[in-house]
PDB file of C-alpha atoms in Angstrom:
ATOM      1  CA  UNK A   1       0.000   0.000   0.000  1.00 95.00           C
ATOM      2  CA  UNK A   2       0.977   3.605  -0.494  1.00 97.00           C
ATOM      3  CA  UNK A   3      -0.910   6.107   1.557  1.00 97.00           C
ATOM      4  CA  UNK A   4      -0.819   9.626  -0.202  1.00 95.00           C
ATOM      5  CA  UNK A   5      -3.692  10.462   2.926  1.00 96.00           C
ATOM      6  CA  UNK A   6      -4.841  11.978   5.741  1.00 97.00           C
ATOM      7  CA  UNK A   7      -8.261  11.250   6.459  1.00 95.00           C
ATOM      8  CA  UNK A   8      -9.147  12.548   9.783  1.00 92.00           C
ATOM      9  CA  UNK A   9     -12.771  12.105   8.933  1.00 90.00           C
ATOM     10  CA  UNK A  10     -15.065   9.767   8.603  1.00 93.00           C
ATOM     11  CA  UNK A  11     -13.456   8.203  11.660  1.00 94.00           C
ATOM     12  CA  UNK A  12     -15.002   5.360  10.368  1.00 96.00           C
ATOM     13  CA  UNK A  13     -13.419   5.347   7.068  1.00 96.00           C
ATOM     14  CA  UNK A  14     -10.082   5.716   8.482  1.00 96.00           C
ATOM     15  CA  UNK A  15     -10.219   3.297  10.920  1.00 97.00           C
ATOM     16  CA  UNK A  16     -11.329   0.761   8.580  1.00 97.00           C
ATOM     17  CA  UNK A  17      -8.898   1.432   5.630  1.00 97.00           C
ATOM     18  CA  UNK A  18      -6.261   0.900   8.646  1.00 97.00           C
ATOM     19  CA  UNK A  19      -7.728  -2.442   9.516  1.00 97.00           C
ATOM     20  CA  UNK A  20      -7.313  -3.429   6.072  1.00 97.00           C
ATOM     21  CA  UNK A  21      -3.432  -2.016   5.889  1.00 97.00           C
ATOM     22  CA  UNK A  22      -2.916  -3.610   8.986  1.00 97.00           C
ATOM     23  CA  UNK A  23      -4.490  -7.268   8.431  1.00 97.00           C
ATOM     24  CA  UNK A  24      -3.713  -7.503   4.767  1.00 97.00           C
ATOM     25  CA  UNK A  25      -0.630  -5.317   3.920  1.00 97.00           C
ATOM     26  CA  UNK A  26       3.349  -6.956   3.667  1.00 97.00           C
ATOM     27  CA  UNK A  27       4.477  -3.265   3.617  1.00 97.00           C
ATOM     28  CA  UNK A  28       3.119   0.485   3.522  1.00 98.00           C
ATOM     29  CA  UNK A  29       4.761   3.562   2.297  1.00 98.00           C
ATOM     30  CA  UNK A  30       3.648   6.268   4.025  1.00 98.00           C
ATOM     31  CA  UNK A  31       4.250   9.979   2.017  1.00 98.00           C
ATOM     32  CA  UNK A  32       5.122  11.419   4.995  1.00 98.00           C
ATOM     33  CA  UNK A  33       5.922  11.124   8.891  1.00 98.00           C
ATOM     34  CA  UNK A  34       2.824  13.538   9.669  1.00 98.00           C
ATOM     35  CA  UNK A  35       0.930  10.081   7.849  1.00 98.00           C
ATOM     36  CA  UNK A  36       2.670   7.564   9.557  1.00 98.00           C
ATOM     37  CA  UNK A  37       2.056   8.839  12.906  1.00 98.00           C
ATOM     38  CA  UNK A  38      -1.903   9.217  11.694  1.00 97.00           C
ATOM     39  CA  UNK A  39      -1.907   5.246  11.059  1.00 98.00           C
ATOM     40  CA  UNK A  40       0.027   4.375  14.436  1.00 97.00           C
ATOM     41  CA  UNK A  41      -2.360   6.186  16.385  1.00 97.00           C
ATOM     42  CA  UNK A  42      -5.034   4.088  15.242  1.00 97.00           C
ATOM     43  CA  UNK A  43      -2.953   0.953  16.853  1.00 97.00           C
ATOM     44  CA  UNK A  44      -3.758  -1.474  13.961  1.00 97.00           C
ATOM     45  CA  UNK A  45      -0.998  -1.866  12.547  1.00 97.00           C
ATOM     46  CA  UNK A  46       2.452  -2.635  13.424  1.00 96.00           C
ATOM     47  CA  UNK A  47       5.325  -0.468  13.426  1.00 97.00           C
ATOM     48  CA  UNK A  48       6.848  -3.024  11.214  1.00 97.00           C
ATOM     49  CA  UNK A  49       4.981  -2.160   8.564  1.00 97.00           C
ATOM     50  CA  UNK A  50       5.233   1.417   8.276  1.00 98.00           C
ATOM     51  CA  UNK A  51       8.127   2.901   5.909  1.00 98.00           C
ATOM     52  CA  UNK A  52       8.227   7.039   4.839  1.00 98.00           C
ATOM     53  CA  UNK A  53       8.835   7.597   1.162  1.00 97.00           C
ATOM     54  CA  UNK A  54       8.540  11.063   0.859  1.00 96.00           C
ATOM     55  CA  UNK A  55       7.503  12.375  -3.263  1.00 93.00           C
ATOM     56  CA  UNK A  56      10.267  13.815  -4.762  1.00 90.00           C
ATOM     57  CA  UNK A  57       9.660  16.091  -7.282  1.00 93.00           C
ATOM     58  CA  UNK A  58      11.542  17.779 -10.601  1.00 92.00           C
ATOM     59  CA  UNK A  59      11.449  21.728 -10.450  1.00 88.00           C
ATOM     60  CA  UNK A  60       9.989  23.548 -13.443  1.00 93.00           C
ATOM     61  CA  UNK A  61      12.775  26.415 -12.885  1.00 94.00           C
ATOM     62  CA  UNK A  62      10.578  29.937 -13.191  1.00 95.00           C
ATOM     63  CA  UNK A  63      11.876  32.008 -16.314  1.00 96.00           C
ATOM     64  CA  UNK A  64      12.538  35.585 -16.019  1.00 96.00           C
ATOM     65  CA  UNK A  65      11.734  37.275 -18.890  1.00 97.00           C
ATOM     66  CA  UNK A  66       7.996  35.242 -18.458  1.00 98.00           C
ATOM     67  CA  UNK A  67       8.037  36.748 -14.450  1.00 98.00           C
ATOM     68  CA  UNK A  68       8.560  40.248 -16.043  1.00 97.00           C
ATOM     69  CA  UNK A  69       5.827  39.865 -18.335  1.00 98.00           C
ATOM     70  CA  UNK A  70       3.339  38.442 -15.170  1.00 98.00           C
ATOM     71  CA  UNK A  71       3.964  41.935 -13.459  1.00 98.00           C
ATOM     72  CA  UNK A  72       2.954  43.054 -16.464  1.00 97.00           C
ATOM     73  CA  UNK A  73      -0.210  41.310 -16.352  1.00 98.00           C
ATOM     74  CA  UNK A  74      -1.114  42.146 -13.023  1.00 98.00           C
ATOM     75  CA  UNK A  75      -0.029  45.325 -12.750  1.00 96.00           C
ATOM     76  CA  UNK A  76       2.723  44.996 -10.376  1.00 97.00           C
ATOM     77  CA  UNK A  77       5.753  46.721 -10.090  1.00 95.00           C
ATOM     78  CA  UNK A  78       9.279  45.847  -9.377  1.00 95.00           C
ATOM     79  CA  UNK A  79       9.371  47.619  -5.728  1.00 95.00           C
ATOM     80  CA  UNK A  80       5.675  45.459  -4.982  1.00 97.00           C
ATOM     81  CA  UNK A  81       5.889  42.665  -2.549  1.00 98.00           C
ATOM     82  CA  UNK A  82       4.101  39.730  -3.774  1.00 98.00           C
ATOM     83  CA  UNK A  83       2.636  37.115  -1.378  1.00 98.00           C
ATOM     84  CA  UNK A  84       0.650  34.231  -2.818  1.00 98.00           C
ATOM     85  CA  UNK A  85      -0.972  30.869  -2.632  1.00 98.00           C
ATOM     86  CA  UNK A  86      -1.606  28.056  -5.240  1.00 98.00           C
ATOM     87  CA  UNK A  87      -3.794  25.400  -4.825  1.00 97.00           C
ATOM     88  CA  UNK A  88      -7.269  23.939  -5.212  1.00 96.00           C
ATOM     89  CA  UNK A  89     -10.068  25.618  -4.580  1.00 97.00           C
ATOM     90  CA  UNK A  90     -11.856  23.672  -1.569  1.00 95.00           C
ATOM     91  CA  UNK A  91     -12.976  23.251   1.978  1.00 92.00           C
ATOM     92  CA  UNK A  92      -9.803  22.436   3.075  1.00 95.00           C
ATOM     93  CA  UNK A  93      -7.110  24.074   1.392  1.00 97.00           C
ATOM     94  CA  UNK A  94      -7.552  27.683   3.105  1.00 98.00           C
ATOM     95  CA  UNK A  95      -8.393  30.320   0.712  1.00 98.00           C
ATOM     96  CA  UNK A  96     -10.459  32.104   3.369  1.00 97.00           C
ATOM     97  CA  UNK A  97      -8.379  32.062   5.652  1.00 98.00           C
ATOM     98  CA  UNK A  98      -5.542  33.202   3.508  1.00 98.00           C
ATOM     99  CA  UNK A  99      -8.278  36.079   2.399  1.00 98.00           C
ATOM    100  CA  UNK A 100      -8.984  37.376   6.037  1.00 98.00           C
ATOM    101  CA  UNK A 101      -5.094  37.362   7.150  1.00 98.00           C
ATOM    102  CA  UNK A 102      -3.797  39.524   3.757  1.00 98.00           C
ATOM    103  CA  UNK A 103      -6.861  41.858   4.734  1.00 98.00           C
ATOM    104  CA  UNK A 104      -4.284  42.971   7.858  1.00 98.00           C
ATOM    105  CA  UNK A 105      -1.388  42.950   5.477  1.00 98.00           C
ATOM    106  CA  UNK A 106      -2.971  44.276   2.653  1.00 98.00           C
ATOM    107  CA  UNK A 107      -4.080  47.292   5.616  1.00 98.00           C
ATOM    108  CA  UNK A 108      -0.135  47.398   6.885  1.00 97.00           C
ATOM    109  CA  UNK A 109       1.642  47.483   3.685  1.00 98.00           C
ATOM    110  CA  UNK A 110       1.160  49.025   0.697  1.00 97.00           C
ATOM    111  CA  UNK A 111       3.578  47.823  -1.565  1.00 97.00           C
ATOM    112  CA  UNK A 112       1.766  44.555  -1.183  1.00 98.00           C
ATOM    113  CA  UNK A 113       0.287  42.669  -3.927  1.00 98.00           C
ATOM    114  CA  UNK A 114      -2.033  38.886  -2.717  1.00 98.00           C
ATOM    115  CA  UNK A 115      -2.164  36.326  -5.193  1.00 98.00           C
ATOM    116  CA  UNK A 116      -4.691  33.001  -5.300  1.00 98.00           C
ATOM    117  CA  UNK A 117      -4.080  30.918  -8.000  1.00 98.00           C
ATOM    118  CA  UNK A 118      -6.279  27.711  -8.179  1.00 98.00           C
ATOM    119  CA  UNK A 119      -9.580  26.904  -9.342  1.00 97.00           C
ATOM    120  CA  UNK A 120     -12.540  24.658  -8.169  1.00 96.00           C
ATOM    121  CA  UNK A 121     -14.147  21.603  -9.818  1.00 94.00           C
ATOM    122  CA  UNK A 122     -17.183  21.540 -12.154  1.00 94.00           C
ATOM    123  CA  UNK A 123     -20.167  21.820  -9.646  1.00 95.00           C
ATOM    124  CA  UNK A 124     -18.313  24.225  -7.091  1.00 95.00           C
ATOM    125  CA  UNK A 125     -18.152  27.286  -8.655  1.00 97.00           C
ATOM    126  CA  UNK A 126     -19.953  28.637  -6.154  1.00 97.00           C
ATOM    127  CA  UNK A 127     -16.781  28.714  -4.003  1.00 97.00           C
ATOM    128  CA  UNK A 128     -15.172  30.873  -6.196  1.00 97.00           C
ATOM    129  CA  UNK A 129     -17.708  33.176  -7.010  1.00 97.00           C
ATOM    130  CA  UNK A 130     -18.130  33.678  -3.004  1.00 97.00           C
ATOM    131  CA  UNK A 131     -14.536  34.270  -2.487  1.00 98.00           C
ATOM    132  CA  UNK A 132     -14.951  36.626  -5.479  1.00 98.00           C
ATOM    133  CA  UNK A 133     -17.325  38.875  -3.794  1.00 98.00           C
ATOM    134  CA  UNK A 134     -15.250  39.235  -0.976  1.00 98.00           C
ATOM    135  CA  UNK A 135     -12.468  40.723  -2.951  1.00 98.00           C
ATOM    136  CA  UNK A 136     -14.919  42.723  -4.922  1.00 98.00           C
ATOM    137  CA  UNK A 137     -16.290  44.077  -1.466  1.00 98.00           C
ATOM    138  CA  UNK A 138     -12.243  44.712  -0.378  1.00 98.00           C
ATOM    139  CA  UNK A 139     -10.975  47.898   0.419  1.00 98.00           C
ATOM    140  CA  UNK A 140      -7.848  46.580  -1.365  1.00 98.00           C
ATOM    141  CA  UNK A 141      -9.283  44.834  -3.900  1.00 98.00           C
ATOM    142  CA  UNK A 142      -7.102  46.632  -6.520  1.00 97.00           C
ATOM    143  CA  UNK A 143      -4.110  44.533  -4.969  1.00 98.00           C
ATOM    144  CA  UNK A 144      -5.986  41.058  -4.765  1.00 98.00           C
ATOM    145  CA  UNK A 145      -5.324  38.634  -7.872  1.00 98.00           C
ATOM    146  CA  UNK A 146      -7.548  35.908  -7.735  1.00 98.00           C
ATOM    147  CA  UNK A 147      -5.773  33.859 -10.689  1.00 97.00           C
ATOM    148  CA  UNK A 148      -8.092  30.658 -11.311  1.00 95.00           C
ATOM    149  CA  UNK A 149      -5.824  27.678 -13.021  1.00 96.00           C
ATOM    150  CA  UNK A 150      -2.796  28.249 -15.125  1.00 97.00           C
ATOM    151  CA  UNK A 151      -0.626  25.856 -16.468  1.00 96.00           C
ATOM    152  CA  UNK A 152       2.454  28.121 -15.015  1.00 97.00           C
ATOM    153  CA  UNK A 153       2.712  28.017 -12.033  1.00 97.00           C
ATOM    154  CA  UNK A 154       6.661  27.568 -12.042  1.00 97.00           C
ATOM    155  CA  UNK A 155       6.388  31.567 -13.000  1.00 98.00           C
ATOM    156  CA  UNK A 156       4.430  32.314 -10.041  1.00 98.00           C
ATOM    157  CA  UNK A 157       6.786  31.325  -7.752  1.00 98.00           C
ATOM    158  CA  UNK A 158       9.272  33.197  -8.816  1.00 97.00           C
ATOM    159  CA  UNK A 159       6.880  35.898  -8.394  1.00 98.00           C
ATOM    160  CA  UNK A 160       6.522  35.670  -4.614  1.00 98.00           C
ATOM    161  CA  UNK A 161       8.259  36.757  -2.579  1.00 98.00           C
ATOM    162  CA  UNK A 162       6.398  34.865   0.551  1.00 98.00           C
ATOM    163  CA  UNK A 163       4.770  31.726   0.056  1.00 98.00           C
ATOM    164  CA  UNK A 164       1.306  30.597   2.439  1.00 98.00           C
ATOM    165  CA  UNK A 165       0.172  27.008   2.651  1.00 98.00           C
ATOM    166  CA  UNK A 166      -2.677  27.734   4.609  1.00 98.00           C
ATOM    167  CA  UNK A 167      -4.198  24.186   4.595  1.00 98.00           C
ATOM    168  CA  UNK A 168      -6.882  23.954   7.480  1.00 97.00           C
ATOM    169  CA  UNK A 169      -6.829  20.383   7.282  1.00 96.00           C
ATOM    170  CA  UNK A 170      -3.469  18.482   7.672  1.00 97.00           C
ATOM    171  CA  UNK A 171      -1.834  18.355   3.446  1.00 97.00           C
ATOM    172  CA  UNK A 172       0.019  14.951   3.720  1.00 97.00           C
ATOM    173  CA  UNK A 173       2.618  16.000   1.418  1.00 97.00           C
ATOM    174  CA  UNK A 174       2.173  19.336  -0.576  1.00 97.00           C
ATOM    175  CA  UNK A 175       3.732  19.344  -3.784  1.00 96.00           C
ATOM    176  CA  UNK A 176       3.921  23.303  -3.663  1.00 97.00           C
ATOM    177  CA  UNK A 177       5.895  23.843  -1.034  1.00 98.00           C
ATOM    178  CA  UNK A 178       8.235  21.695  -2.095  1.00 97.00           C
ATOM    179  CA  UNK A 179       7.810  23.682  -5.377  1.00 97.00           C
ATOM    180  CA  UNK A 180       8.037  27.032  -2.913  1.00 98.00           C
ATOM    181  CA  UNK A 181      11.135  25.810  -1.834  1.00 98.00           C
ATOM    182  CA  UNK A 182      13.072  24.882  -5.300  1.00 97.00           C
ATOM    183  CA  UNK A 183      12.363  28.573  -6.169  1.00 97.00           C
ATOM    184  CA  UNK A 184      14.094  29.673  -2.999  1.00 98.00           C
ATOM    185  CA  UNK A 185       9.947  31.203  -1.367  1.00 98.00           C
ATOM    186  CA  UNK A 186      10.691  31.734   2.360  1.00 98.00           C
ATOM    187  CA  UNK A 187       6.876  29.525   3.610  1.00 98.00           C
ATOM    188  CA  UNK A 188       4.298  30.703   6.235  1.00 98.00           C
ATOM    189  CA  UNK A 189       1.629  27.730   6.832  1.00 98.00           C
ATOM    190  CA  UNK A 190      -0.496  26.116   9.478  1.00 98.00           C
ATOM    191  CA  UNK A 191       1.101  23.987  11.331  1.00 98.00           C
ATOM    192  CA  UNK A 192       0.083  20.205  10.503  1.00 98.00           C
ATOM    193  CA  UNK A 193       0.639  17.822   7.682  1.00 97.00           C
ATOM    194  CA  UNK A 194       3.832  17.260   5.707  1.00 98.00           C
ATOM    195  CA  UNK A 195       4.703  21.033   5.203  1.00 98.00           C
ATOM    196  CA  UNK A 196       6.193  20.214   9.061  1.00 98.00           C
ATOM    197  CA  UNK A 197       8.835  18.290   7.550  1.00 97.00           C
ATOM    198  CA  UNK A 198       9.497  20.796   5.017  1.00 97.00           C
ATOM    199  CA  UNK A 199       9.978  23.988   7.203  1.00 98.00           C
ATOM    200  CA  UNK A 200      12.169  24.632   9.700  1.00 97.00           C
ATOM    201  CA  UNK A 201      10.411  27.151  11.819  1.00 97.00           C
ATOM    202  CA  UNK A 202      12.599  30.417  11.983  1.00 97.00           C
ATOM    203  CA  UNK A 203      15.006  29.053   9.519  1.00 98.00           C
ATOM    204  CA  UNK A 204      13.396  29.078   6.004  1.00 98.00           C
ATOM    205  CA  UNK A 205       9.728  30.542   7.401  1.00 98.00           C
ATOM    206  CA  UNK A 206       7.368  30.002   9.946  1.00 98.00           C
ATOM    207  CA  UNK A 207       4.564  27.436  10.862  1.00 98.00           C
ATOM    208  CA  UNK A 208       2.046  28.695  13.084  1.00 98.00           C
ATOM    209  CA  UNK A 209      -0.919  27.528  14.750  1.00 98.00           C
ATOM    210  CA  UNK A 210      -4.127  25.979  12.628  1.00 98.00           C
ATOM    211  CA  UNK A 211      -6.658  28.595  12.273  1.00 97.00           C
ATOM    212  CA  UNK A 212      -4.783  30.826  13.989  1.00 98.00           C
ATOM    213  CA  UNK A 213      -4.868  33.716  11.381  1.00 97.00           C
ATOM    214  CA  UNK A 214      -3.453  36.476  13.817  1.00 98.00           C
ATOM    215  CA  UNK A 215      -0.375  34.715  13.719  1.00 98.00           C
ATOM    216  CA  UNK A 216      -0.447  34.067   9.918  1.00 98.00           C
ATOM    217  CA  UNK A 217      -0.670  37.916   9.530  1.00 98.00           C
ATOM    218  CA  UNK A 218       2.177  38.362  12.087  1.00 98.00           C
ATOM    219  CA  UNK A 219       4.729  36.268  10.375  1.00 98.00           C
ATOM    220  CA  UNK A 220       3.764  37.401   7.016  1.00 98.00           C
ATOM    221  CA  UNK A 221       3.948  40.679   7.669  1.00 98.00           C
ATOM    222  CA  UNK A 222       7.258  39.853   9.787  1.00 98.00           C
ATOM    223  CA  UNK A 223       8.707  39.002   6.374  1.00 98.00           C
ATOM    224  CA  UNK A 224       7.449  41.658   4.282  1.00 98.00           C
ATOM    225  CA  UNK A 225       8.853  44.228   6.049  1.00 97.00           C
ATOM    226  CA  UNK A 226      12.375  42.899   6.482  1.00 98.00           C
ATOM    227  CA  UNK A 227      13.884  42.348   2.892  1.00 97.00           C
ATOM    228  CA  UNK A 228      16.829  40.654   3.927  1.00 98.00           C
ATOM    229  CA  UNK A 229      15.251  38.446   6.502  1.00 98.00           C
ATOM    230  CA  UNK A 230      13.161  37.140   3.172  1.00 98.00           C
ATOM    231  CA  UNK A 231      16.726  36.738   1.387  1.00 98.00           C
ATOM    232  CA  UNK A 232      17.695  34.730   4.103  1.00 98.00           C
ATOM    233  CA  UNK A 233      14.783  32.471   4.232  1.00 98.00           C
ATOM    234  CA  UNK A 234      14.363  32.162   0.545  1.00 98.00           C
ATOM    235  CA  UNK A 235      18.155  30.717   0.352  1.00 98.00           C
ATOM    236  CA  UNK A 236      17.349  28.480   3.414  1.00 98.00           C
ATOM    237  CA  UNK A 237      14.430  26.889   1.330  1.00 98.00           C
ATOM    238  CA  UNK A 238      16.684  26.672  -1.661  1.00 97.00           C
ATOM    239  CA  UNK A 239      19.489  24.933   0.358  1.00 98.00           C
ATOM    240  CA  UNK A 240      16.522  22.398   2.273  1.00 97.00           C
ATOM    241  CA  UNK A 241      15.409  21.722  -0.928  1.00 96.00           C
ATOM    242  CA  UNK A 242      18.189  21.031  -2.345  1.00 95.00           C
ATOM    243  CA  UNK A 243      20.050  19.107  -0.116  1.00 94.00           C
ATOM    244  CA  UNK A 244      17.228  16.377   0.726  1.00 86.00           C
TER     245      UNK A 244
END
């Protein structure tokens, strides 16, 4: 078995996809230690089994002439800081949250820009279109990108200049922050999941507490307003990335 999951509920469904790793499995690889510790607390299966095989992935390097021609497109300029998420447009995956925090930055800083790139399946649109309305209702609406899909995303990160995972529900593995951290993003996220085994808290970002979006705004806007503390952290994610 390969578990790619966190499934914290059902209860039901959890505890009975464990049973079935546990009676009928030689060996599962578990995408991260945040998922391996899920399955043990469950106590059906055996230590034994359990091996971490974290994803690897192959950067998309971002190209610079195409970065220069995204500030174009949105309007930014080379003195803007940009802060951004990507990802799926869900219940889980924290756009709202992400909203309400860049409200306070948006408030503090001026020079910042918010991007949300993602979009939702057929049949949620109604997400979006909520989400939109806030924006539309912002104060700082002028500075708010909401993106919808695009095909890339390697471009966007070197865009940012802060990277947010702000996953309210624990991301086993997230592909973009390893992504974040290829194109040398210093990472603020929730603390939970597999972005725990990607950040080193103080080092190459912060990880603060889940739902906790007064901290969120505190460490982004700890990083916005110190450009060399974001140079620091941005070659900290680099070197992580790099060297594991």
């Amino acid at each position: 078995w390969h578990v790619h999951e966190i499934i914290t509920h059902p209860q039901a469904i959890n505890l009975f996809l464990a049973f079935l790793m546990g009676r009928y499995s030689d060996e599962v690889l578990c995408v991260s230690g945040p998922v391996e510790n899920h399955l043990l607390k469950t106590k059906l299966i055996k230590p034994s089994k359990l091996t971490v095989l974290h994803n690897g992935i192959t950067p998309e390097k971002s190209d610079e002439k195409q970065v220069e021609e995204l500030k174009s497109e949105f309007n930014v300029d080379n003195q803007s800081i940009n802060v951004g998420m990507i990802g799926r447009m869900n219940a889980w995956k924290g756009q709202n949250d992400f909203f309400n925090a860049m409200e306070v930055v948006l408030k503090d800083n001026p020079s910042v820009n918010e991007f949300i790139v993602g979009d939702v399946f057929k049949g949620q649109e109604w997400r979006k279109n909520e989400l939109k309305e806030k924006i539309d209702n912002s104060d700082y609406s002028d500075r708010i990108h909401l993106v919808g899909y695009r095909t890339d995303t390697n471009n966007f990160y070197g865009l940012f200049d802060v990277f947010v995972l702000p996953s309210i529900e624990p991301d086993p593995f997230p592909t973009v922050a390893l992504e974040a951290m290829s194109a040398g993003d210093p990472i603020v996220a929730y603390n939970h999941g597999g972005v725990t085994e990607m950040v080193k808290n103080g080092t190459n970002g912060y990880l603060v507490n889940v739902r906790d979006e007064k901290a969120m705004v505190n460490k982004i806007n700890k990083l916005v307003s110190d450009d060399s503390l974001r140079k620091e952290f941005g070659s900290k994610s680099k070197e992580i990335f790099d060297n594991n």
